[in-house]
Amino acid sequence: MYAFEIKEMPGRGRAMVSAKSLNTDDIIFEEEPFVSCQFSWNAAYGYAACDHCMRPLETITENIRRLANQPALAVPLTEYDPTAQWLKQFTSCSKCRVRYCSEECRIEALKRYHRIACLGSYRNDNSHPINKLNEIWKKMHYPPETGTIQLLVRLLAMYQESNNKKEFLENLQSFQSLVVNKEQRIYHKMLGENFERQMEQLYVAFCEAFQGEEFSMFTTPEAFKALMGLMGTNSQGIATSVLAEWVKKVTELPLPETDKNKLDEYIDDIYHKVGEFAGEFLNNEGTGLYLLQSKINHSCLPNAQVTFPYSNDIVVLKALQPIQVGEEICISYLDEGQLERSRHSRQKILKENYIFVCECFKCQREANDPDETSEEEYDDDEMDMDAAEDNAMNN
């Protein structure tokens, strides 16, 4: 018996509801992505991840030294390196040399999309249409990243490789659709103030990369907009980190108090060094489309949480509290810090990024609160302005 079912709910549209009583920490479902992909800039900056499942491909020593930019930095307790168990399984494509965590991932990628998407000896050739498309995207979408055009590249390769194209298109169409005015706002979110001009540049490059009758249904202006909108509203962020895994393992060790204090000091020092060089970008990051996860609505008081416990792109949905039969299962589209902001700030983020007005219990309860912007939002706005100025200078 499934722990959930998908229903149409008045005023909510499509929703996931509990089909049985759930306790805190119960697993509601596990799901592999329909498609996933590492972010373009994340890959360009050398964050090593399996090209199929995004499992980290660095040892803890390699990871810390790269993130801290200190090639000789000593790392203790490497016997608890979470990557160690996978090292002997690492492999790569014989033609383009993209890397995988295992032969299983390589074969699965080849079967689903890589035979079409493999660039072979052109992988580092900037004149190749796919690479040109990716470079145009990168110039339009600087970190922090929320999507990547490579996800659409992989989708089209999957379609071409599919033995059941009708089923593939049905799955694609099962994601939330968008009306035109919402699509326009999604493009603005992903590409910024100059999104109309940038969308045209991206569209031209997309069509050049996917010429041929087999791709014609995806290369009309309307289809391209729909694909961009689908990515903008349905994609789930993915993050994997060998550092976070290692820290979790070693901090749970039953060490003597003196050794534990030394370890805590070392970890604090590592995060300080990493923060000085890599800033907040510590993880392998990417995005994916999930057929089930995309059907879960948002609440500012979520009763479930999306997790990635296997250090790859498999989603595990866990209950945060007891959930009764028939109760809607909701997650938060906001991070923990954003959830603590004022109602006005939360609503602003959700409207700008997900194109809806939240009417959850928390938002209704705070409906009469003054429309004040949280202090953190002012800080974020200043950072956004600084980033925009930097991008303008770089261009």
mmCIF file of C-alpha atoms in Angstrom:
data_model
loop_
_atom_site.group_PDB
_atom_site.id
_atom_site.type_symbol
_atom_site.label_atom_id
_atom_site.label_comp_id
_atom_site.label_asym_id
_atom_site.label_seq_id
_atom_site.Cartn_x
_atom_site.Cartn_y
_atom_site.Cartn_z
ATOM 1 C CA MET A 1 0.000 0.000 0.000
ATOM 2 C CA TYR A 2 1.339 3.404 -0.980
ATOM 3 C CA ALA A 3 1.642 5.979 1.790
ATOM 4 C CA PHE A 4 0.081 8.654 -0.426
ATOM 5 C CA GLU A 5 -2.247 9.371 -3.312
ATOM 6 C CA ILE A 6 -2.580 12.265 -5.743
ATOM 7 C CA LYS A 7 -5.882 14.123 -5.614
ATOM 8 C CA GLU A 8 -7.499 17.287 -6.875
ATOM 9 C CA MET A 9 -8.224 19.503 -3.867
ATOM 10 C CA PRO A 10 -10.538 22.550 -3.911
ATOM 11 C CA GLY A 11 -8.490 25.722 -4.125
ATOM 12 C CA ARG A 12 -5.228 23.761 -4.200
ATOM 13 C CA GLY A 13 -5.332 21.934 -7.499
ATOM 14 C CA ARG A 14 -3.298 18.763 -7.685
ATOM 15 C CA ALA A 15 -2.042 17.654 -4.288
ATOM 16 C CA MET A 16 -0.444 14.720 -2.506
ATOM 17 C CA VAL A 17 -2.432 13.417 0.459
ATOM 18 C CA SER A 18 -1.625 10.731 2.982
ATOM 19 C CA ALA A 19 -3.220 7.337 2.348
ATOM 20 C CA LYS A 20 -2.310 6.041 5.803
ATOM 21 C CA SER A 21 -1.305 7.368 9.196
ATOM 22 C CA LEU A 22 2.332 8.430 9.252
ATOM 23 C CA ASN A 23 4.654 8.979 12.186
ATOM 24 C CA THR A 24 7.526 11.434 12.490
ATOM 25 C CA ASP A 25 10.522 10.318 10.375
ATOM 26 C CA ASP A 26 8.457 7.790 8.410
ATOM 27 C CA ILE A 27 9.611 7.497 4.810
ATOM 28 C CA ILE A 28 6.744 8.471 2.519
ATOM 29 C CA PHE A 29 8.522 7.540 -0.707
ATOM 30 C CA GLU A 30 11.886 7.276 -2.435
ATOM 31 C CA GLU A 31 12.244 8.423 -6.016
ATOM 32 C CA GLU A 32 14.861 8.517 -8.730
ATOM 33 C CA PRO A 33 14.669 11.571 -10.983
ATOM 34 C CA PHE A 34 13.014 11.575 -14.369
ATOM 35 C CA VAL A 35 16.141 13.502 -15.351
ATOM 36 C CA SER A 36 18.898 15.261 -13.417
ATOM 37 C CA CYS A 37 22.018 17.230 -14.224
ATOM 38 C CA GLN A 38 24.833 19.095 -12.487
ATOM 39 C CA PHE A 39 24.696 22.880 -12.695
ATOM 40 C CA SER A 40 26.815 24.361 -15.473
ATOM 41 C CA TRP A 41 28.957 26.645 -13.307
ATOM 42 C CA ASN A 42 29.266 24.017 -10.574
ATOM 43 C CA ALA A 43 30.787 21.620 -13.092
ATOM 44 C CA ALA A 44 32.979 24.335 -14.611
ATOM 45 C CA TYR A 45 34.451 25.173 -11.194
ATOM 46 C CA GLY A 46 35.642 21.595 -10.747
ATOM 47 C CA TYR A 47 33.048 20.188 -8.375
ATOM 48 C CA ALA A 48 33.536 16.514 -9.209
ATOM 49 C CA ALA A 49 30.323 14.500 -9.356
ATOM 50 C CA CYS A 50 29.076 11.409 -11.145
ATOM 51 C CA ASP A 51 27.642 12.593 -14.448
ATOM 52 C CA HIS A 52 24.574 10.431 -13.910
ATOM 53 C CA CYS A 53 23.677 10.374 -10.200
ATOM 54 C CA MET A 54 25.779 13.277 -8.834
ATOM 55 C CA ARG A 55 27.568 11.175 -6.223
ATOM 56 C CA PRO A 56 30.800 12.970 -5.160
ATOM 57 C CA LEU A 57 33.935 11.737 -6.923
ATOM 58 C CA GLU A 58 36.513 13.352 -4.629
ATOM 59 C CA THR A 59 38.105 11.879 -1.539
ATOM 60 C CA ILE A 60 37.681 13.923 1.622
ATOM 61 C CA THR A 61 41.319 15.028 1.367
ATOM 62 C CA GLU A 62 40.917 16.148 -2.261
ATOM 63 C CA ASN A 63 37.674 17.904 -1.428
ATOM 64 C CA ILE A 64 38.936 19.865 1.577
ATOM 65 C CA ARG A 65 42.185 20.843 -0.137
ATOM 66 C CA ARG A 66 40.340 22.113 -3.211
ATOM 67 C CA LEU A 67 37.669 23.999 -1.273
ATOM 68 C CA ALA A 68 40.260 25.595 1.026
ATOM 69 C CA ASN A 69 42.765 26.116 -1.815
ATOM 70 C CA GLN A 70 45.491 24.531 0.323
ATOM 71 C CA PRO A 71 47.063 21.577 -1.554
ATOM 72 C CA ALA A 72 49.127 20.395 1.425
ATOM 73 C CA LEU A 73 46.435 20.626 4.105
ATOM 74 C CA ALA A 74 46.459 17.588 6.415
ATOM 75 C CA VAL A 75 43.148 15.781 6.953
ATOM 76 C CA PRO A 76 42.664 13.418 9.923
ATOM 77 C CA LEU A 77 40.438 10.354 10.201
ATOM 78 C CA THR A 78 40.530 9.630 6.471
ATOM 79 C CA GLU A 79 39.495 6.061 7.260
ATOM 80 C CA TYR A 80 35.993 7.534 7.565
ATOM 81 C CA ASP A 81 36.127 9.015 4.071
ATOM 82 C CA PRO A 82 32.639 8.345 2.606
ATOM 83 C CA THR A 83 34.068 8.186 -0.913
ATOM 84 C CA ALA A 84 36.519 5.391 -0.105
ATOM 85 C CA GLN A 85 33.993 2.610 -0.693
ATOM 86 C CA TRP A 86 33.370 3.847 -4.234
ATOM 87 C CA LEU A 87 36.906 4.644 -5.415
ATOM 88 C CA LYS A 88 37.574 1.317 -7.112
ATOM 89 C CA GLN A 89 34.261 1.553 -8.971
ATOM 90 C CA PHE A 90 34.866 4.948 -10.587
ATOM 91 C CA THR A 91 34.809 4.819 -14.367
ATOM 92 C CA SER A 92 34.326 7.094 -17.359
ATOM 93 C CA CYS A 93 32.950 7.264 -20.879
ATOM 94 C CA SER A 94 35.609 5.973 -23.269
ATOM 95 C CA LYS A 95 34.715 8.647 -25.834
ATOM 96 C CA CYS A 96 34.144 11.928 -23.973
ATOM 97 C CA ARG A 97 35.734 10.977 -20.621
ATOM 98 C CA VAL A 98 32.880 12.209 -18.421
ATOM 99 C CA ARG A 99 33.119 10.384 -15.112
ATOM 100 C CA TYR A 100 30.772 8.051 -13.280
ATOM 101 C CA CYS A 101 30.763 6.610 -9.782
ATOM 102 C CA SER A 102 30.145 3.089 -11.063
ATOM 103 C CA GLU A 103 29.730 0.941 -14.129
ATOM 104 C CA GLU A 104 26.014 0.748 -13.309
ATOM 105 C CA CYS A 105 25.683 4.516 -13.642
ATOM 106 C CA ARG A 106 27.675 4.551 -16.874
ATOM 107 C CA ILE A 107 25.476 1.873 -18.432
ATOM 108 C CA GLU A 108 22.261 3.516 -17.223
ATOM 109 C CA ALA A 109 23.359 6.881 -18.613
ATOM 110 C CA LEU A 110 24.291 5.288 -21.929
ATOM 111 C CA LYS A 111 20.944 3.539 -22.122
ATOM 112 C CA ARG A 112 18.863 6.592 -21.246
ATOM 113 C CA TYR A 113 20.608 9.540 -22.940
ATOM 114 C CA HIS A 114 24.404 9.515 -23.160
ATOM 115 C CA ARG A 115 24.674 7.710 -26.487
ATOM 116 C CA ILE A 116 22.953 10.767 -28.000
ATOM 117 C CA ALA A 117 24.391 13.431 -25.679
ATOM 118 C CA CYS A 118 28.020 12.244 -25.754
ATOM 119 C CA LEU A 119 30.227 14.872 -27.399
ATOM 120 C CA GLY A 120 33.192 12.549 -27.818
ATOM 121 C CA SER A 121 36.356 14.417 -28.775
ATOM 122 C CA TYR A 122 34.316 17.642 -29.046
ATOM 123 C CA ARG A 123 33.643 17.759 -25.301
ATOM 124 C CA ASN A 124 36.053 20.670 -24.785
ATOM 125 C CA ASP A 125 35.511 22.225 -28.213
ATOM 126 C CA ASN A 126 33.888 25.618 -27.650
ATOM 127 C CA SER A 127 32.640 25.680 -31.237
ATOM 128 C CA HIS A 128 30.394 22.645 -30.755
ATOM 129 C CA PRO A 129 26.709 23.743 -30.726
ATOM 130 C CA ILE A 130 26.007 22.135 -27.329
ATOM 131 C CA ASN A 131 29.028 23.822 -25.764
ATOM 132 C CA LYS A 132 28.083 27.148 -27.353
ATOM 133 C CA LEU A 133 24.579 26.781 -25.917
ATOM 134 C CA ASN A 134 25.989 26.045 -22.464
ATOM 135 C CA GLU A 135 28.356 29.029 -22.601
ATOM 136 C CA ILE A 136 25.505 31.356 -23.563
ATOM 137 C CA TRP A 137 23.512 30.009 -20.622
ATOM 138 C CA LYS A 138 26.419 30.508 -18.209
ATOM 139 C CA LYS A 139 26.827 34.136 -19.255
ATOM 140 C CA MET A 140 23.135 34.674 -18.553
ATOM 141 C CA HIS A 141 22.899 32.742 -15.311
ATOM 142 C CA TYR A 142 25.712 33.323 -12.839
ATOM 143 C CA PRO A 143 25.873 31.559 -9.446
ATOM 144 C CA PRO A 144 23.990 30.972 -7.267
ATOM 145 C CA GLU A 145 22.410 28.717 -9.874
ATOM 146 C CA THR A 146 18.778 27.629 -9.979
ATOM 147 C CA GLY A 147 18.819 25.725 -13.253
ATOM 148 C CA THR A 148 20.900 24.710 -16.234
ATOM 149 C CA ILE A 149 20.214 24.485 -19.944
ATOM 150 C CA GLN A 150 22.017 21.143 -19.819
ATOM 151 C CA LEU A 151 18.914 19.675 -18.187
ATOM 152 C CA LEU A 152 16.987 20.392 -21.391
ATOM 153 C CA VAL A 153 19.835 18.982 -23.487
ATOM 154 C CA ARG A 154 19.586 15.771 -21.506
ATOM 155 C CA LEU A 155 15.786 15.724 -21.820
ATOM 156 C CA LEU A 156 15.934 15.899 -25.603
ATOM 157 C CA ALA A 157 18.577 13.182 -25.714
ATOM 158 C CA MET A 158 16.294 11.032 -23.545
ATOM 159 C CA TYR A 159 13.412 11.618 -25.938
ATOM 160 C CA GLN A 160 15.521 10.623 -28.919
ATOM 161 C CA GLU A 161 16.729 7.492 -27.110
ATOM 162 C CA SER A 162 13.303 6.501 -25.788
ATOM 163 C CA ASN A 163 11.657 3.362 -27.139
ATOM 164 C CA ASN A 164 8.268 4.654 -26.018
ATOM 165 C CA LYS A 165 8.059 8.281 -27.045
ATOM 166 C CA LYS A 166 4.360 8.507 -26.240
ATOM 167 C CA GLU A 167 5.011 7.537 -22.619
ATOM 168 C CA PHE A 168 7.963 9.932 -22.451
ATOM 169 C CA LEU A 169 5.810 12.843 -23.623
ATOM 170 C CA GLU A 170 3.028 11.893 -21.206
ATOM 171 C CA ASN A 171 5.527 11.966 -18.346
ATOM 172 C CA LEU A 172 6.841 15.316 -19.530
ATOM 173 C CA GLN A 173 3.327 16.716 -19.736
ATOM 174 C CA SER A 174 2.501 15.486 -16.236
ATOM 175 C CA PHE A 175 4.628 18.249 -14.757
ATOM 176 C CA GLN A 176 2.819 21.436 -13.861
ATOM 177 C CA SER A 177 1.984 23.470 -16.957
ATOM 178 C CA LEU A 178 2.210 27.253 -17.065
ATOM 179 C CA VAL A 179 0.126 29.989 -18.594
ATOM 180 C CA VAL A 180 1.922 32.548 -20.729
ATOM 181 C CA ASN A 181 2.147 35.373 -18.195
ATOM 182 C CA LYS A 182 3.643 33.002 -15.633
ATOM 183 C CA GLU A 183 6.202 31.794 -18.167
ATOM 184 C CA GLN A 184 7.309 35.372 -18.733
ATOM 185 C CA ARG A 185 7.912 35.834 -15.015
ATOM 186 C CA ILE A 186 9.800 32.535 -14.814
ATOM 187 C CA TYR A 187 12.166 33.674 -17.568
ATOM 188 C CA HIS A 188 12.710 36.921 -15.694
ATOM 189 C CA LYS A 189 13.584 34.929 -12.587
ATOM 190 C CA MET A 190 16.124 32.758 -14.397
ATOM 191 C CA LEU A 191 17.676 35.277 -16.766
ATOM 192 C CA GLY A 192 17.270 38.701 -15.156
ATOM 193 C CA GLU A 193 16.242 42.113 -16.440
ATOM 194 C CA ASN A 194 17.330 41.508 -20.026
ATOM 195 C CA PHE A 195 15.471 38.221 -20.272
ATOM 196 C CA GLU A 196 13.663 38.984 -23.544
ATOM 197 C CA ARG A 197 16.881 39.591 -25.478
ATOM 198 C CA GLN A 198 18.628 36.753 -23.678
ATOM 199 C CA MET A 199 15.769 34.344 -24.327
ATOM 200 C CA GLU A 200 16.085 35.048 -28.037
ATOM 201 C CA GLN A 201 19.841 34.374 -27.967
ATOM 202 C CA LEU A 202 19.312 31.179 -26.009
ATOM 203 C CA TYR A 203 16.517 30.044 -28.312
ATOM 204 C CA VAL A 204 18.628 30.555 -31.443
ATOM 205 C CA ALA A 205 21.507 28.575 -29.915
ATOM 206 C CA PHE A 206 19.079 25.862 -28.784
ATOM 207 C CA CYS A 207 17.727 25.474 -32.325
ATOM 208 C CA GLU A 208 21.248 25.321 -33.749
ATOM 209 C CA ALA A 209 22.111 22.556 -31.291
ATOM 210 C CA PHE A 210 18.994 20.522 -32.079
ATOM 211 C CA GLN A 211 18.457 20.609 -35.804
ATOM 212 C CA GLY A 212 16.520 17.872 -37.525
ATOM 213 C CA GLU A 213 12.959 16.672 -37.822
ATOM 214 C CA GLU A 214 13.227 14.449 -34.744
ATOM 215 C CA PHE A 215 13.554 17.535 -32.521
ATOM 216 C CA SER A 216 11.111 19.805 -34.366
ATOM 217 C CA MET A 217 8.355 19.534 -31.745
ATOM 218 C CA PHE A 218 10.738 20.998 -29.148
ATOM 219 C CA THR A 219 12.262 23.806 -31.209
ATOM 220 C CA THR A 220 9.214 25.966 -31.864
ATOM 221 C CA PRO A 221 9.217 29.198 -29.821
ATOM 222 C CA GLU A 222 6.211 27.982 -27.824
ATOM 223 C CA ALA A 223 7.751 24.587 -27.049
ATOM 224 C CA PHE A 224 11.033 26.153 -25.967
ATOM 225 C CA LYS A 225 9.205 28.536 -23.642
ATOM 226 C CA ALA A 226 7.263 25.618 -22.186
ATOM 227 C CA LEU A 227 10.480 23.676 -21.533
ATOM 228 C CA MET A 228 12.069 26.674 -19.840
ATOM 229 C CA GLY A 229 8.947 27.208 -17.759
ATOM 230 C CA LEU A 230 8.862 23.544 -16.799
ATOM 231 C CA MET A 231 12.443 23.738 -15.578
ATOM 232 C CA GLY A 232 11.786 26.975 -13.726
ATOM 233 C CA THR A 233 8.809 25.761 -11.709
ATOM 234 C CA ASN A 234 9.238 22.005 -11.359
ATOM 235 C CA SER A 235 12.945 21.395 -10.876
ATOM 236 C CA GLN A 236 14.271 20.288 -7.494
ATOM 237 C CA GLY A 237 17.687 21.402 -6.331
ATOM 238 C CA ILE A 238 20.180 18.616 -5.585
ATOM 239 C CA ALA A 239 23.261 18.926 -3.396
ATOM 240 C CA THR A 240 25.829 16.276 -2.507
ATOM 241 C CA SER A 241 28.863 16.839 -0.306
ATOM 242 C CA VAL A 242 31.681 14.536 0.740
ATOM 243 C CA LEU A 243 32.686 17.134 3.363
ATOM 244 C CA ALA A 244 29.254 17.153 5.011
ATOM 245 C CA GLU A 245 29.156 13.349 4.996
ATOM 246 C CA TRP A 246 32.622 13.086 6.531
ATOM 247 C CA VAL A 247 31.819 15.662 9.222
ATOM 248 C CA LYS A 248 28.652 13.770 10.134
ATOM 249 C CA LYS A 249 30.563 10.498 10.430
ATOM 250 C CA VAL A 250 33.483 11.745 12.512
ATOM 251 C CA THR A 251 31.402 13.884 14.874
ATOM 252 C CA GLU A 252 29.387 10.790 15.786
ATOM 253 C CA LEU A 253 32.513 8.858 16.820
ATOM 254 C CA PRO A 254 32.761 7.947 20.544
ATOM 255 C CA LEU A 255 35.997 9.879 21.065
ATOM 256 C CA PRO A 256 37.542 10.935 24.389
ATOM 257 C CA GLU A 257 36.544 14.470 25.356
ATOM 258 C CA THR A 258 39.995 15.902 24.601
ATOM 259 C CA ASP A 259 40.088 14.341 21.125
ATOM 260 C CA LYS A 260 36.524 15.428 20.455
ATOM 261 C CA ASN A 261 37.381 19.036 21.314
ATOM 262 C CA LYS A 262 40.406 18.923 19.004
ATOM 263 C CA LEU A 263 38.264 17.506 16.213
ATOM 264 C CA ASP A 264 35.629 20.207 16.710
ATOM 265 C CA GLU A 265 38.336 22.871 16.536
ATOM 266 C CA TYR A 266 39.731 21.306 13.360
ATOM 267 C CA ILE A 267 36.300 21.202 11.712
ATOM 268 C CA ASP A 268 35.625 24.825 12.676
ATOM 269 C CA ASP A 269 38.990 25.804 11.218
ATOM 270 C CA ILE A 270 38.296 23.872 8.008
ATOM 271 C CA TYR A 271 34.945 25.586 7.506
ATOM 272 C CA HIS A 272 36.636 28.928 8.128
ATOM 273 C CA LYS A 273 39.341 28.207 5.527
ATOM 274 C CA VAL A 274 36.792 26.882 3.060
ATOM 275 C CA GLY A 275 34.558 29.889 3.642
ATOM 276 C CA GLU A 276 37.393 32.287 2.897
ATOM 277 C CA PHE A 277 38.109 30.690 -0.489
ATOM 278 C CA ALA A 278 34.951 28.940 -1.723
ATOM 279 C CA GLY A 279 32.411 30.989 0.211
ATOM 280 C CA GLU A 280 29.051 29.284 0.538
ATOM 281 C CA PHE A 281 29.569 27.057 -2.497
ATOM 282 C CA LEU A 282 30.628 23.851 -0.747
ATOM 283 C CA ASN A 283 28.574 21.209 -2.530
ATOM 284 C CA ASN A 284 28.185 19.456 -5.824
ATOM 285 C CA GLU A 285 24.979 21.122 -6.956
ATOM 286 C CA GLY A 286 22.495 20.361 -9.671
ATOM 287 C CA THR A 287 18.846 20.066 -10.490
ATOM 288 C CA GLY A 288 16.357 17.355 -11.350
ATOM 289 C CA LEU A 289 12.778 16.733 -12.391
ATOM 290 C CA TYR A 290 10.889 14.268 -10.201
ATOM 291 C CA LEU A 291 7.497 12.926 -11.233
ATOM 292 C CA LEU A 292 6.247 12.481 -7.654
ATOM 293 C CA GLN A 293 8.100 15.240 -5.833
ATOM 294 C CA SER A 294 6.827 17.835 -8.322
ATOM 295 C CA LYS A 295 3.258 17.086 -7.245
ATOM 296 C CA ILE A 296 3.810 18.179 -3.630
ATOM 297 C CA ASN A 297 2.530 21.627 -2.703
ATOM 298 C CA HIS A 298 4.251 24.179 -0.498
ATOM 299 C CA SER A 299 3.437 25.183 3.056
ATOM 300 C CA CYS A 300 5.279 27.546 5.383
ATOM 301 C CA LEU A 301 4.460 24.933 8.044
ATOM 302 C CA PRO A 302 5.560 21.795 6.169
ATOM 303 C CA ASN A 303 4.784 18.334 7.492
ATOM 304 C CA ALA A 304 7.306 16.591 5.224
ATOM 305 C CA GLN A 305 10.836 17.187 3.998
ATOM 306 C CA VAL A 306 12.795 16.314 0.870
ATOM 307 C CA THR A 307 16.138 14.700 1.738
ATOM 308 C CA PHE A 308 19.068 13.180 -0.158
ATOM 309 C CA PRO A 309 20.431 10.630 2.337
ATOM 310 C CA TYR A 310 22.324 8.490 -0.175
ATOM 311 C CA SER A 311 24.632 11.253 -1.399
ATOM 312 C CA ASN A 312 23.213 11.038 -4.902
ATOM 313 C CA ASP A 313 20.127 12.291 -6.738
ATOM 314 C CA ILE A 314 17.619 9.893 -5.135
ATOM 315 C CA VAL A 315 14.945 11.841 -3.257
ATOM 316 C CA VAL A 316 13.599 10.501 0.026
ATOM 317 C CA LEU A 317 10.492 12.213 1.389
ATOM 318 C CA LYS A 318 10.225 11.973 5.181
ATOM 319 C CA ALA A 319 7.460 12.995 7.562
ATOM 320 C CA LEU A 320 8.415 15.848 9.899
ATOM 321 C CA GLN A 321 5.475 15.160 12.193
ATOM 322 C CA PRO A 322 2.532 12.753 12.484
ATOM 323 C CA ILE A 323 0.296 12.959 9.401
ATOM 324 C CA GLN A 324 -3.269 11.687 9.420
ATOM 325 C CA VAL A 325 -5.073 9.791 6.653
ATOM 326 C CA GLY A 326 -6.429 12.281 4.111
ATOM 327 C CA GLU A 327 -4.173 15.118 5.288
ATOM 328 C CA GLU A 328 -2.280 16.938 2.568
ATOM 329 C CA ILE A 329 1.449 16.270 2.487
ATOM 330 C CA CYS A 330 3.352 19.535 2.069
ATOM 331 C CA ILE A 331 6.993 20.513 1.853
ATOM 332 C CA SER A 332 8.602 23.931 2.027
ATOM 333 C CA TYR A 333 9.937 25.483 -1.152
ATOM 334 C CA LEU A 334 11.864 27.875 1.101
ATOM 335 C CA ASP A 335 14.990 27.108 3.094
ATOM 336 C CA GLU A 336 15.072 27.238 6.893
ATOM 337 C CA GLY A 337 16.243 30.833 7.004
ATOM 338 C CA GLN A 338 13.572 32.005 4.582
ATOM 339 C CA LEU A 339 10.868 30.227 6.579
ATOM 340 C CA GLU A 340 11.743 32.374 9.593
ATOM 341 C CA ARG A 341 11.174 35.594 7.703
ATOM 342 C CA SER A 342 8.056 37.724 7.872
ATOM 343 C CA ARG A 343 4.932 36.746 5.950
ATOM 344 C CA HIS A 344 5.566 39.641 3.563
ATOM 345 C CA SER A 345 9.095 38.416 2.818
ATOM 346 C CA ARG A 346 8.018 34.796 2.357
ATOM 347 C CA GLN A 347 5.207 35.808 0.026
ATOM 348 C CA LYS A 348 7.592 37.970 -1.993
ATOM 349 C CA ILE A 349 10.072 35.111 -2.473
ATOM 350 C CA LEU A 350 7.346 32.640 -3.435
ATOM 351 C CA LYS A 351 5.688 35.023 -5.894
ATOM 352 C CA GLU A 352 8.997 35.890 -7.547
ATOM 353 C CA ASN A 353 10.339 32.348 -7.750
ATOM 354 C CA TYR A 354 7.313 30.051 -7.887
ATOM 355 C CA ILE A 355 4.572 32.372 -9.158
ATOM 356 C CA PHE A 356 1.893 31.762 -6.532
ATOM 357 C CA VAL A 357 0.495 33.344 -3.386
ATOM 358 C CA CYS A 358 0.798 31.075 -0.374
ATOM 359 C CA GLU A 359 -2.409 30.599 1.616
ATOM 360 C CA CYS A 360 -1.121 28.055 4.121
ATOM 361 C CA PHE A 361 -2.222 28.117 7.758
ATOM 362 C CA LYS A 362 0.826 30.126 8.835
ATOM 363 C CA CYS A 363 0.293 32.773 6.153
ATOM 364 C CA GLN A 364 -3.410 33.043 6.979
ATOM 365 C CA ARG A 365 -2.608 33.322 10.684
ATOM 366 C CA GLU A 366 -0.203 36.185 9.942
ATOM 367 C CA ALA A 367 -2.458 37.849 7.359
ATOM 368 C CA ASN A 368 -2.970 40.938 9.520
ATOM 369 C CA ASP A 369 0.729 41.403 10.227
ATOM 370 C CA PRO A 370 2.205 44.614 8.778
ATOM 371 C CA ASP A 371 3.792 44.278 5.341
ATOM 372 C CA GLU A 372 7.326 44.646 6.608
ATOM 373 C CA THR A 373 10.361 43.254 4.844
ATOM 374 C CA SER A 374 12.643 41.082 6.960
ATOM 375 C CA GLU A 375 16.079 42.499 7.703
ATOM 376 C CA GLU A 376 17.663 39.507 5.956
ATOM 377 C CA GLU A 377 15.905 40.449 2.745
ATOM 378 C CA TYR A 378 17.584 43.843 2.713
ATOM 379 C CA ASP A 379 20.919 42.045 3.006
ATOM 380 C CA ASP A 380 19.972 39.712 0.143
ATOM 381 C CA ASP A 381 18.896 42.637 -2.015
ATOM 382 C CA GLU A 382 22.252 44.323 -1.419
ATOM 383 C CA MET A 383 24.048 41.095 -2.371
ATOM 384 C CA ASP A 384 21.923 40.809 -5.509
ATOM 385 C CA MET A 385 22.808 44.384 -6.454
ATOM 386 C CA ASP A 386 26.508 43.692 -5.878
ATOM 387 C CA ALA A 387 26.293 40.545 -8.009
ATOM 388 C CA ALA A 388 24.501 42.439 -10.765
ATOM 389 C CA GLU A 389 27.203 45.121 -10.732
ATOM 390 C CA ASP A 390 29.927 42.462 -10.882
ATOM 391 C CA ASN A 391 28.210 40.761 -13.810
ATOM 392 C CA ALA A 392 27.876 44.070 -15.624
ATOM 393 C CA MET A 393 31.588 44.747 -15.138
ATOM 394 C CA ASN A 394 32.465 41.260 -16.383
ATOM 395 C CA ASN A 395 30.404 41.829 -19.498
#
